mmCIF file of C-alpha atoms and ligand atoms in Angstrom:
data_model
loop_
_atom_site.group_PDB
_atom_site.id
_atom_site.type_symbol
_atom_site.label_atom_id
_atom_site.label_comp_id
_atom_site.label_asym_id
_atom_site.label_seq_id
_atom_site.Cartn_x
_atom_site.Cartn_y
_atom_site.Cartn_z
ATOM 1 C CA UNK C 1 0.000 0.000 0.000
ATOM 2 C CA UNK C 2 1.164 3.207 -0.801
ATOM 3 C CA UNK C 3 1.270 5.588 2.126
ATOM 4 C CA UNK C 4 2.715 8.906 0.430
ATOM 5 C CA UNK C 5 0.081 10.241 -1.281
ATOM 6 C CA UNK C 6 -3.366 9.048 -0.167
ATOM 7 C CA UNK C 7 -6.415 11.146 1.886
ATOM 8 C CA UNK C 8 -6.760 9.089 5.014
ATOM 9 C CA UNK C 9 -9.823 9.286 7.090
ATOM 10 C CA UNK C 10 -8.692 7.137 11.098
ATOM 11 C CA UNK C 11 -12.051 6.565 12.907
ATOM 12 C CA UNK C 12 -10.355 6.255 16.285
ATOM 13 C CA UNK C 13 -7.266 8.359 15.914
ATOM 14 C CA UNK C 14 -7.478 11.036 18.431
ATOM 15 C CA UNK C 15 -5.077 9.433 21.260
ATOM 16 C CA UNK C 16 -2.788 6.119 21.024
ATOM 17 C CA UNK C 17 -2.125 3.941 18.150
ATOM 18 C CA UNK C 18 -4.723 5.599 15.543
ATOM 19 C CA UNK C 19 -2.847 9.221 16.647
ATOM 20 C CA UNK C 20 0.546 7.635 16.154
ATOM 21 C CA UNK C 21 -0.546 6.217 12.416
ATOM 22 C CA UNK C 22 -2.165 9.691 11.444
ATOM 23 C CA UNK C 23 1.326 11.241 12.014
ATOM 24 C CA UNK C 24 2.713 8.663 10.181
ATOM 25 C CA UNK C 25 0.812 9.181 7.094
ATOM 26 C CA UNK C 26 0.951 12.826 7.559
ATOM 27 C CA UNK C 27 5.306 12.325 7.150
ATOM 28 C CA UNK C 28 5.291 9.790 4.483
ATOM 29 C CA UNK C 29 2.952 13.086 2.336
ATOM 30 C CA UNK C 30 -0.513 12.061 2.973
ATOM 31 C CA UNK C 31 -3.594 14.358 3.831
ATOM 32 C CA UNK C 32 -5.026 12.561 7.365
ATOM 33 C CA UNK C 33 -8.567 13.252 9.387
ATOM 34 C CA UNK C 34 -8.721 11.869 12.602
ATOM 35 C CA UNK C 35 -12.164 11.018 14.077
ATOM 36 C CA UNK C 36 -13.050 10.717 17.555
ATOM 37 C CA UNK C 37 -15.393 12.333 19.991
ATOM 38 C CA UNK C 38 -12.823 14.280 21.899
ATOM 39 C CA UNK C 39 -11.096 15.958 19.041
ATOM 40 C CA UNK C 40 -10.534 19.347 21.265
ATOM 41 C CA UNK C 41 -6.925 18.544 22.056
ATOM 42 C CA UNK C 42 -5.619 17.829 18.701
ATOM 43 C CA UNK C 43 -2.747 19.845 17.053
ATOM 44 C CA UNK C 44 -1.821 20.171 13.760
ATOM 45 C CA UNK C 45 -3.870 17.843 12.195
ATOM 46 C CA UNK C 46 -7.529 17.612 10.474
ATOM 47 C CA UNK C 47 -10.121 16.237 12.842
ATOM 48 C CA UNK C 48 -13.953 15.455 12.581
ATOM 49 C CA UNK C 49 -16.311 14.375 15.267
ATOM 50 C CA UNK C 50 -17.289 11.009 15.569
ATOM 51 C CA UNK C 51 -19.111 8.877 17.880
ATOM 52 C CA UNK C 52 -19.235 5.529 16.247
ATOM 53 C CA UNK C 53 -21.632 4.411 18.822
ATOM 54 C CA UNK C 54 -24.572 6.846 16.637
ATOM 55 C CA UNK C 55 -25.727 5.883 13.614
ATOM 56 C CA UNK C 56 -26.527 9.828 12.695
ATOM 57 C CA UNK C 57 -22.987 10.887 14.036
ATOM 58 C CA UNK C 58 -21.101 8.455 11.750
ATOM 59 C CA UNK C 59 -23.386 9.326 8.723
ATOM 60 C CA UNK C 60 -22.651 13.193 9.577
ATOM 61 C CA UNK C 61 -18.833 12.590 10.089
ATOM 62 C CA UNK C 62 -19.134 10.934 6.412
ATOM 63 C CA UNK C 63 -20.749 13.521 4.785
ATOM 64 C CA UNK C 64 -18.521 16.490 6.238
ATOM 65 C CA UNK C 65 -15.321 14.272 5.542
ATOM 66 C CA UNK C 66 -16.638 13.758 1.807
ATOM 67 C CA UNK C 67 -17.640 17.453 1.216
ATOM 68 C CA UNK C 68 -14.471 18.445 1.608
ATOM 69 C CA UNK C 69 -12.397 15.628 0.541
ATOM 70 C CA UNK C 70 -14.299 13.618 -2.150
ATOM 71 C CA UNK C 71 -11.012 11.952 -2.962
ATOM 72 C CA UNK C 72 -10.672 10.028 0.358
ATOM 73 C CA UNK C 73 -8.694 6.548 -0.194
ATOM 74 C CA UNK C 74 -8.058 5.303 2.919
ATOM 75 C CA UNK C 75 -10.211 4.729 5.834
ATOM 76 C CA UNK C 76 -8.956 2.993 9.372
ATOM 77 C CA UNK C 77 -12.076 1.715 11.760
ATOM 78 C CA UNK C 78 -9.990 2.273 14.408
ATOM 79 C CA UNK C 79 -12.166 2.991 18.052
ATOM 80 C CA UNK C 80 -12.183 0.638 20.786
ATOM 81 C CA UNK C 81 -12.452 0.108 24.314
ATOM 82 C CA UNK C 82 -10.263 -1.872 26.615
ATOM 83 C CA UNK C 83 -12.699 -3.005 29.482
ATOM 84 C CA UNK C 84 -12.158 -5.461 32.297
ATOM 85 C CA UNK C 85 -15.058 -7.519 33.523
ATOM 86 C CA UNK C 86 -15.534 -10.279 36.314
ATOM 87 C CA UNK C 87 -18.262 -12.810 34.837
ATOM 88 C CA UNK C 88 -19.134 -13.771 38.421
ATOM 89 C CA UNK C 89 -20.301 -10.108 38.864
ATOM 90 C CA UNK C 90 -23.769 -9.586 37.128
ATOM 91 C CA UNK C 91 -22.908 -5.735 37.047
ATOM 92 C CA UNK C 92 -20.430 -6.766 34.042
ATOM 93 C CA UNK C 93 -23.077 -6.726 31.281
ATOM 94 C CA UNK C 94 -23.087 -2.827 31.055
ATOM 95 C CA UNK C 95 -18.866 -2.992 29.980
ATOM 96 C CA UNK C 96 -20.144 -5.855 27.530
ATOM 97 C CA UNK C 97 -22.821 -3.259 25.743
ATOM 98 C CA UNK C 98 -20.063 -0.736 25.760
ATOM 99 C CA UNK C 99 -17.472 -2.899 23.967
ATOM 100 C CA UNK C 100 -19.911 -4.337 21.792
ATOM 101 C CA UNK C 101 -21.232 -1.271 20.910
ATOM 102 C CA UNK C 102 -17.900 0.197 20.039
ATOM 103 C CA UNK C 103 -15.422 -2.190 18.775
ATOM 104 C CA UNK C 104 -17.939 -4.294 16.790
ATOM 105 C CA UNK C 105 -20.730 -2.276 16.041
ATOM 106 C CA UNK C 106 -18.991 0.676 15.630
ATOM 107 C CA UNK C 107 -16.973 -0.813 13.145
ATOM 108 C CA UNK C 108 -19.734 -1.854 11.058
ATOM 109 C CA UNK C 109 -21.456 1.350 11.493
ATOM 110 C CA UNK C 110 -18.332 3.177 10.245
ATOM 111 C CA UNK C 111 -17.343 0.460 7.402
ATOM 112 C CA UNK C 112 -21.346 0.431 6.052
ATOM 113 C CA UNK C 113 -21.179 4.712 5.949
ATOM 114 C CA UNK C 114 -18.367 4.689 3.710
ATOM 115 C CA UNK C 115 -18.325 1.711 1.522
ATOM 116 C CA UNK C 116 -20.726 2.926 -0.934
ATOM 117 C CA UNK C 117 -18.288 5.448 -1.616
ATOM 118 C CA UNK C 118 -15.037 3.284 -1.985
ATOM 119 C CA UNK C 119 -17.170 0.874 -4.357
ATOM 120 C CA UNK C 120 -18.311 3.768 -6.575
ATOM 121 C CA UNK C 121 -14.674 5.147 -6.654
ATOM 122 C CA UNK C 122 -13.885 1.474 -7.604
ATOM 123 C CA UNK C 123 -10.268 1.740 -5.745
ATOM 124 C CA UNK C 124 -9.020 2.269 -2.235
ATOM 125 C CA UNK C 125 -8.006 0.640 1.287
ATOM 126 C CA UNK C 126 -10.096 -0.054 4.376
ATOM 127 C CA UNK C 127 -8.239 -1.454 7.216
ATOM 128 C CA UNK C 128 -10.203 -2.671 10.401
ATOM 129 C CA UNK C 129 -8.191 -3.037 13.582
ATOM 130 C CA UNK C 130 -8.630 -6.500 15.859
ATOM 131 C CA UNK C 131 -6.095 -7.427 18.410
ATOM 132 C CA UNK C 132 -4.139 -10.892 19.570
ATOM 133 C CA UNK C 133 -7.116 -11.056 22.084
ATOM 134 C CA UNK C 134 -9.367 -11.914 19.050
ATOM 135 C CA UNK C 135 -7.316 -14.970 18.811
ATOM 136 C CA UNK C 136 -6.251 -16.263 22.278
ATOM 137 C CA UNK C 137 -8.330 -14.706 24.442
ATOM 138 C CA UNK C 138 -7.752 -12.745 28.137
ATOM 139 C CA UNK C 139 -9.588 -13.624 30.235
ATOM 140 C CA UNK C 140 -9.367 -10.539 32.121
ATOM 141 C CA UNK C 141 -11.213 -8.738 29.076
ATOM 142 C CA UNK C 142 -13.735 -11.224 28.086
ATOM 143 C CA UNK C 143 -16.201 -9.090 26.184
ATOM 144 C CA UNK C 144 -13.258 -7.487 24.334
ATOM 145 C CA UNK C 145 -11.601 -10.313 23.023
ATOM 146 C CA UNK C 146 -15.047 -11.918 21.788
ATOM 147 C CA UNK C 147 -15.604 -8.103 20.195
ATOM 148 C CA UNK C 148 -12.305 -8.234 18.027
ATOM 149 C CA UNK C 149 -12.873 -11.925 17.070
ATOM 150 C CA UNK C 150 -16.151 -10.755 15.503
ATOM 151 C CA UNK C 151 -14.061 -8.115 14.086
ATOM 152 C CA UNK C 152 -11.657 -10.500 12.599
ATOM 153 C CA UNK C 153 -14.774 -12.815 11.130
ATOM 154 C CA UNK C 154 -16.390 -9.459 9.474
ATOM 155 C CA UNK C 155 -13.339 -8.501 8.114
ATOM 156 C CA UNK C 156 -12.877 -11.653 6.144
ATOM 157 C CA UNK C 157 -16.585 -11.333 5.226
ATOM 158 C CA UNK C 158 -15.964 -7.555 4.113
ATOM 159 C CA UNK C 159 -12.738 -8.734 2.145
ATOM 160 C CA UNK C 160 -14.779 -11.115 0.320
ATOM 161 C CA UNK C 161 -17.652 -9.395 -0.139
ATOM 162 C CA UNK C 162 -15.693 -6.619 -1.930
ATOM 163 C CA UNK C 163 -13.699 -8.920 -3.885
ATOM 164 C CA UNK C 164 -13.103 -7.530 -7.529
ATOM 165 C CA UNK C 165 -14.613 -3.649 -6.594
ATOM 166 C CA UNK C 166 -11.023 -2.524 -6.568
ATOM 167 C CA UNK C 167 -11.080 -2.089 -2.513
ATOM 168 C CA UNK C 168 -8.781 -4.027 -0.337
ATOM 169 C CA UNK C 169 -9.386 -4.665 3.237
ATOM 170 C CA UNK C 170 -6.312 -5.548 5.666
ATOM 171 C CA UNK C 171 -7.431 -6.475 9.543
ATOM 172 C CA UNK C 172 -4.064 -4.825 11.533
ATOM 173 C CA UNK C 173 -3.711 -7.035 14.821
ATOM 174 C CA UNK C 174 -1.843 -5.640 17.276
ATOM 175 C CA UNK C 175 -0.537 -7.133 20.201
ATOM 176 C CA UNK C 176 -0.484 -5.254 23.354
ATOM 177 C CA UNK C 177 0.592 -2.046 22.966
ATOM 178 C CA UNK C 178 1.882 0.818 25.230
ATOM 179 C CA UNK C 179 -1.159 3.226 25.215
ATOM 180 C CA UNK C 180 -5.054 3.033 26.785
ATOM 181 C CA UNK C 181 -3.488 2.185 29.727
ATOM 182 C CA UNK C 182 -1.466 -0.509 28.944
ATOM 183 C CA UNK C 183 1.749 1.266 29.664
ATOM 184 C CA UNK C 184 0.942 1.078 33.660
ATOM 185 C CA UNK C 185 -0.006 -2.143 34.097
ATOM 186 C CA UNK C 186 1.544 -4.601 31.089
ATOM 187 C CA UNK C 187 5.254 -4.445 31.346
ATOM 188 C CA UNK C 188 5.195 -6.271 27.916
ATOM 189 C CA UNK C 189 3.202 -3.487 26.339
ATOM 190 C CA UNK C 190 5.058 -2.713 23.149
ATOM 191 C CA UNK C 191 6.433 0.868 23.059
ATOM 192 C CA UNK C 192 4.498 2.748 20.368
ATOM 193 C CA UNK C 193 7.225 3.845 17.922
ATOM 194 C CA UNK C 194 8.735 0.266 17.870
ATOM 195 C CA UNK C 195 5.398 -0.795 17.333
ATOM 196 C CA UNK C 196 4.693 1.656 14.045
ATOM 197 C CA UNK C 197 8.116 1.280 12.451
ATOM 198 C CA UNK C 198 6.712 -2.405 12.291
ATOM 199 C CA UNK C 199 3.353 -1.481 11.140
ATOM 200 C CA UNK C 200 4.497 0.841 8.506
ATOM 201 C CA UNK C 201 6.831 -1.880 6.618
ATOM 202 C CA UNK C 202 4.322 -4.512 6.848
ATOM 203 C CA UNK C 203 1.536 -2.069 5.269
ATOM 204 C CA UNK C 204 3.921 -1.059 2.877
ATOM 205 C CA UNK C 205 4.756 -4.066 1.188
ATOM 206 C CA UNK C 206 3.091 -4.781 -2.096
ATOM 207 C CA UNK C 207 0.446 -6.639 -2.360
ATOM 208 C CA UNK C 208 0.297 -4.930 1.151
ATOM 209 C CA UNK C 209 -0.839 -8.270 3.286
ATOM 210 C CA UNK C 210 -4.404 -9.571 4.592
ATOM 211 C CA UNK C 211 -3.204 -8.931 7.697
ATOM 212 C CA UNK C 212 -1.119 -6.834 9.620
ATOM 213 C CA UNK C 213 0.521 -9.390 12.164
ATOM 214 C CA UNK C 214 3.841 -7.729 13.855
ATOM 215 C CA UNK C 215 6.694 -9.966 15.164
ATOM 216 C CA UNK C 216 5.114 -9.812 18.761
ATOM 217 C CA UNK C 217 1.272 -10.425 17.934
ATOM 218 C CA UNK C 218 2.600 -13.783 16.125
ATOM 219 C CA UNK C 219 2.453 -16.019 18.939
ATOM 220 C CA UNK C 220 -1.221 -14.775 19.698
ATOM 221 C CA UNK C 221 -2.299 -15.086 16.497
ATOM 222 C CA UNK C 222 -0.742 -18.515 15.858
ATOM 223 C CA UNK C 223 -1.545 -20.171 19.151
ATOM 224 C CA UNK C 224 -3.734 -22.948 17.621
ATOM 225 C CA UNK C 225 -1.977 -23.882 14.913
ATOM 226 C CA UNK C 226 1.382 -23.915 16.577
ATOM 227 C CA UNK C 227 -0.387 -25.960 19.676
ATOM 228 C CA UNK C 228 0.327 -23.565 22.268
ATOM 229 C CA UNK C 229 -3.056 -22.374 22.789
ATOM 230 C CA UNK C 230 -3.803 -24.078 25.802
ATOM 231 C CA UNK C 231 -0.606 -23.115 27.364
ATOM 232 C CA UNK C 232 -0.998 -19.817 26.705
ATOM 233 C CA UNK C 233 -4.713 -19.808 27.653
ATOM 234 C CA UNK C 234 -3.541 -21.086 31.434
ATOM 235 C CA UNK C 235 -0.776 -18.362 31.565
ATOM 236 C CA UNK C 236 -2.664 -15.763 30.636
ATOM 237 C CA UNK C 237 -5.704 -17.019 32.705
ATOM 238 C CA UNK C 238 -3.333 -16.486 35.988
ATOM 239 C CA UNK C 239 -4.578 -12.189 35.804
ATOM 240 C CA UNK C 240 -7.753 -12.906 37.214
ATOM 241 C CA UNK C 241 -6.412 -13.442 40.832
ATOM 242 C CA UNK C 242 -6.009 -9.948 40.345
ATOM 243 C CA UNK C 243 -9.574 -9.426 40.571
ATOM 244 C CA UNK C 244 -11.275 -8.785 44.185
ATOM 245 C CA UNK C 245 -12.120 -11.764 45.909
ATOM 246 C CA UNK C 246 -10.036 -14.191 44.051
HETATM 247 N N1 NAP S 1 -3.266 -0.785 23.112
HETATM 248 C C1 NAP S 1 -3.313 -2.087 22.929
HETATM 249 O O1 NAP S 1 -2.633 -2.868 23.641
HETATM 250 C C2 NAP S 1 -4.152 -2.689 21.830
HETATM 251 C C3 NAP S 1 -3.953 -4.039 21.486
HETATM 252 C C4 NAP S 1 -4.720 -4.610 20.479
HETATM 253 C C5 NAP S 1 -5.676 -3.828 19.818
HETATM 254 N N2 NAP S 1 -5.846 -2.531 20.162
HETATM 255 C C6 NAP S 1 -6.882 -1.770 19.461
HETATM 256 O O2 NAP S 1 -6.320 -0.623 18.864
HETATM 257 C C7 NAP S 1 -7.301 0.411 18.801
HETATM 258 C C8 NAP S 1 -6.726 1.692 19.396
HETATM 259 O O3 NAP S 1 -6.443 1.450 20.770
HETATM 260 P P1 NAP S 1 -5.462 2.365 21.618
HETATM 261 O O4 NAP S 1 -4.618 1.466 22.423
HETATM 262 O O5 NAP S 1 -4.813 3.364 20.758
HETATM 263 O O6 NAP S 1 -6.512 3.044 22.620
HETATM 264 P P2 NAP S 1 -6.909 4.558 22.876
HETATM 265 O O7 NAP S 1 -5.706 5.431 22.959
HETATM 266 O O8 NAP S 1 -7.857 4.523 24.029
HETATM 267 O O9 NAP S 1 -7.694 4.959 21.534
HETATM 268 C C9 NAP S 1 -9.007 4.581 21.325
HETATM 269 C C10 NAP S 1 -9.595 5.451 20.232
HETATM 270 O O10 NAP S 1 -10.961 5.036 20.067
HETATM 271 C C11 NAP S 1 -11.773 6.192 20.072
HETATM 272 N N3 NAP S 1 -13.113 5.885 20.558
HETATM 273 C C12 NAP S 1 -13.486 5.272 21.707
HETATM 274 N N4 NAP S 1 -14.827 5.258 21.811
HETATM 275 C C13 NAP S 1 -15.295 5.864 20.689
HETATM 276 C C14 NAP S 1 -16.585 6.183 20.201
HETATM 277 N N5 NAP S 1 -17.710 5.864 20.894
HETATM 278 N N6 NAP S 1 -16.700 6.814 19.017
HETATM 279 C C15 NAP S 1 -15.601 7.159 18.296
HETATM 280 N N7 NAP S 1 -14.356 6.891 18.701
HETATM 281 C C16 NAP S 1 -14.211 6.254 19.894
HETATM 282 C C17 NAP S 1 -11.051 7.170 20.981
HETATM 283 O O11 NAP S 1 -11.441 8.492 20.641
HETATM 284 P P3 NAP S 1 -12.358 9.455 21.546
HETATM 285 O O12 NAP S 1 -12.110 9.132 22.972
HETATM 286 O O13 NAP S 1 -11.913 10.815 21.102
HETATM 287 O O14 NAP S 1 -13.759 9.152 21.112
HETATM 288 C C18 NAP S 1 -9.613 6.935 20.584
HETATM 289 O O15 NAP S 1 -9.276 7.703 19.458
HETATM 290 C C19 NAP S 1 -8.534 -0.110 19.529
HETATM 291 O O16 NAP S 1 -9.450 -0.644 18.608
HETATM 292 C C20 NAP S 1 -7.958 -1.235 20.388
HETATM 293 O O17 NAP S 1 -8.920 -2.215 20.701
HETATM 294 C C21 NAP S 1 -5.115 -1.936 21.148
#
């Protein structure tokens, strides 16, 4: 994929990874908007408000972003939230609405707004974002992990669905990385240059690949077919003792 000349709308790119891809678009030469709800802080680059969460506020977000930029080729679905929830706790079911809401839905709300206008361009690229969760889960986050497994399953749909319209889709799975939070409390959080420099010579590559799979998400997204899945699922099942009561 060529990243030096395109109009790049991220859904999701007012703080953390979708802020850090924005600026790296904006220095390979690209034009970038970055959606979000809280777009207030953001310097130097285009932003529109977006709450993927409303149907009306992702259809307005399209049309203002297409008034002025009827040439957009790129679009990243990237929003999320990164919620914790104890299933033994009832209260739980409000964080699994949120994440639903969000990471899935919102994806779909975004990807539906905009793909009548990549089909009638007849060329662009729409990457979704998933994680390793979607693919061995943590059991810390259960909702989440089920949320970017859908996203992983839609994005194959998507990719097939707009097979031959001159639109390619690429899933980016990221492992963890340093920002939502992660920097505090995952020692193993990838720092979030490291992380880009990664992302941007994967997405680079031509054919640019299905998916965007750094060196560190491997191992997640690999677990069952390399048979360490149920290893994996133990370890990582060891961070609920860090919820209250365990
Ligand atoms: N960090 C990790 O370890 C990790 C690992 C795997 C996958 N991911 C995925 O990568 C993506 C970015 O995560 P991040 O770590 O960069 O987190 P982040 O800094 O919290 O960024 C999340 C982004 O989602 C936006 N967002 C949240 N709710 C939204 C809503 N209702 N409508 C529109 N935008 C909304 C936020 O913007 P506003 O607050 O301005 O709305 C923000 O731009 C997420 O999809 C996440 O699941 C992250």
């Amino acid at each position: 994929m060529d990243i030096t000349n395109r109009t790049v709308l991220i859904v999701g790119g007012t703080s953390g990874i979708g802020l850090g891809l924005a600026r790296r678009f904006v220095a390979a030469g690209s034009t970038v908007i970055v959606g979000g709800r809280n777009t207030r802080t953001i310097i130097g680059l285009e932003t529109v408000q977006i709450d993927v969460t409303d149907a009306d506020s992702v259809l307005r977000a399209r049309d203002e972003v297409l008034a002025l930029h009827p040439e957009l080729d790129v679009l990243v679905t990237m929003s999320g939230v990164l919620l914790m929830e104890d299933l033994r706790d009832p209260d739980h079911f409000a964080a699994a609405e949120t994440t639903i809401n969000v990471n899935l839905l919102g994806t779909i709300r975004t990807v539906d707004a905009f793909t009548p206008h990549f089909v009638r361009r007849g060329a662009g690229d729409i990457i979704t974002v998933s994680s390793g969760i979607g693919f061995l889960p943590f059991p810390l986050m259960p909702t989440y992990g089920a949320s970017k497994a859908g996203v992983h399953a839609y994005t194959e749909a998507l990719r097939a669905q707009l097979a031959g319209a001159g639109v390619t889709v690429t899933e980016l799975i990221p492992p963890a990385v340093a920002t939502a939070g992660q920097e505090k409390v995952n020692p193993a959080a990838l720092p979030l240059d490291g992380f880009l420099d990664e992302v941007i010579d994967l997405i680079t590559e031509n054919p640019t690949p299905n998916e965007i799979v750094v060196d560190a998400a491997r191992r997640l997204r690999w677990a069952e077919r390399d048979g360490t899945y149920a290893g994996l699922l133990e370890a990582r099942s060891r961070s609920l003792e860090t919820l209250p009561g365990r």
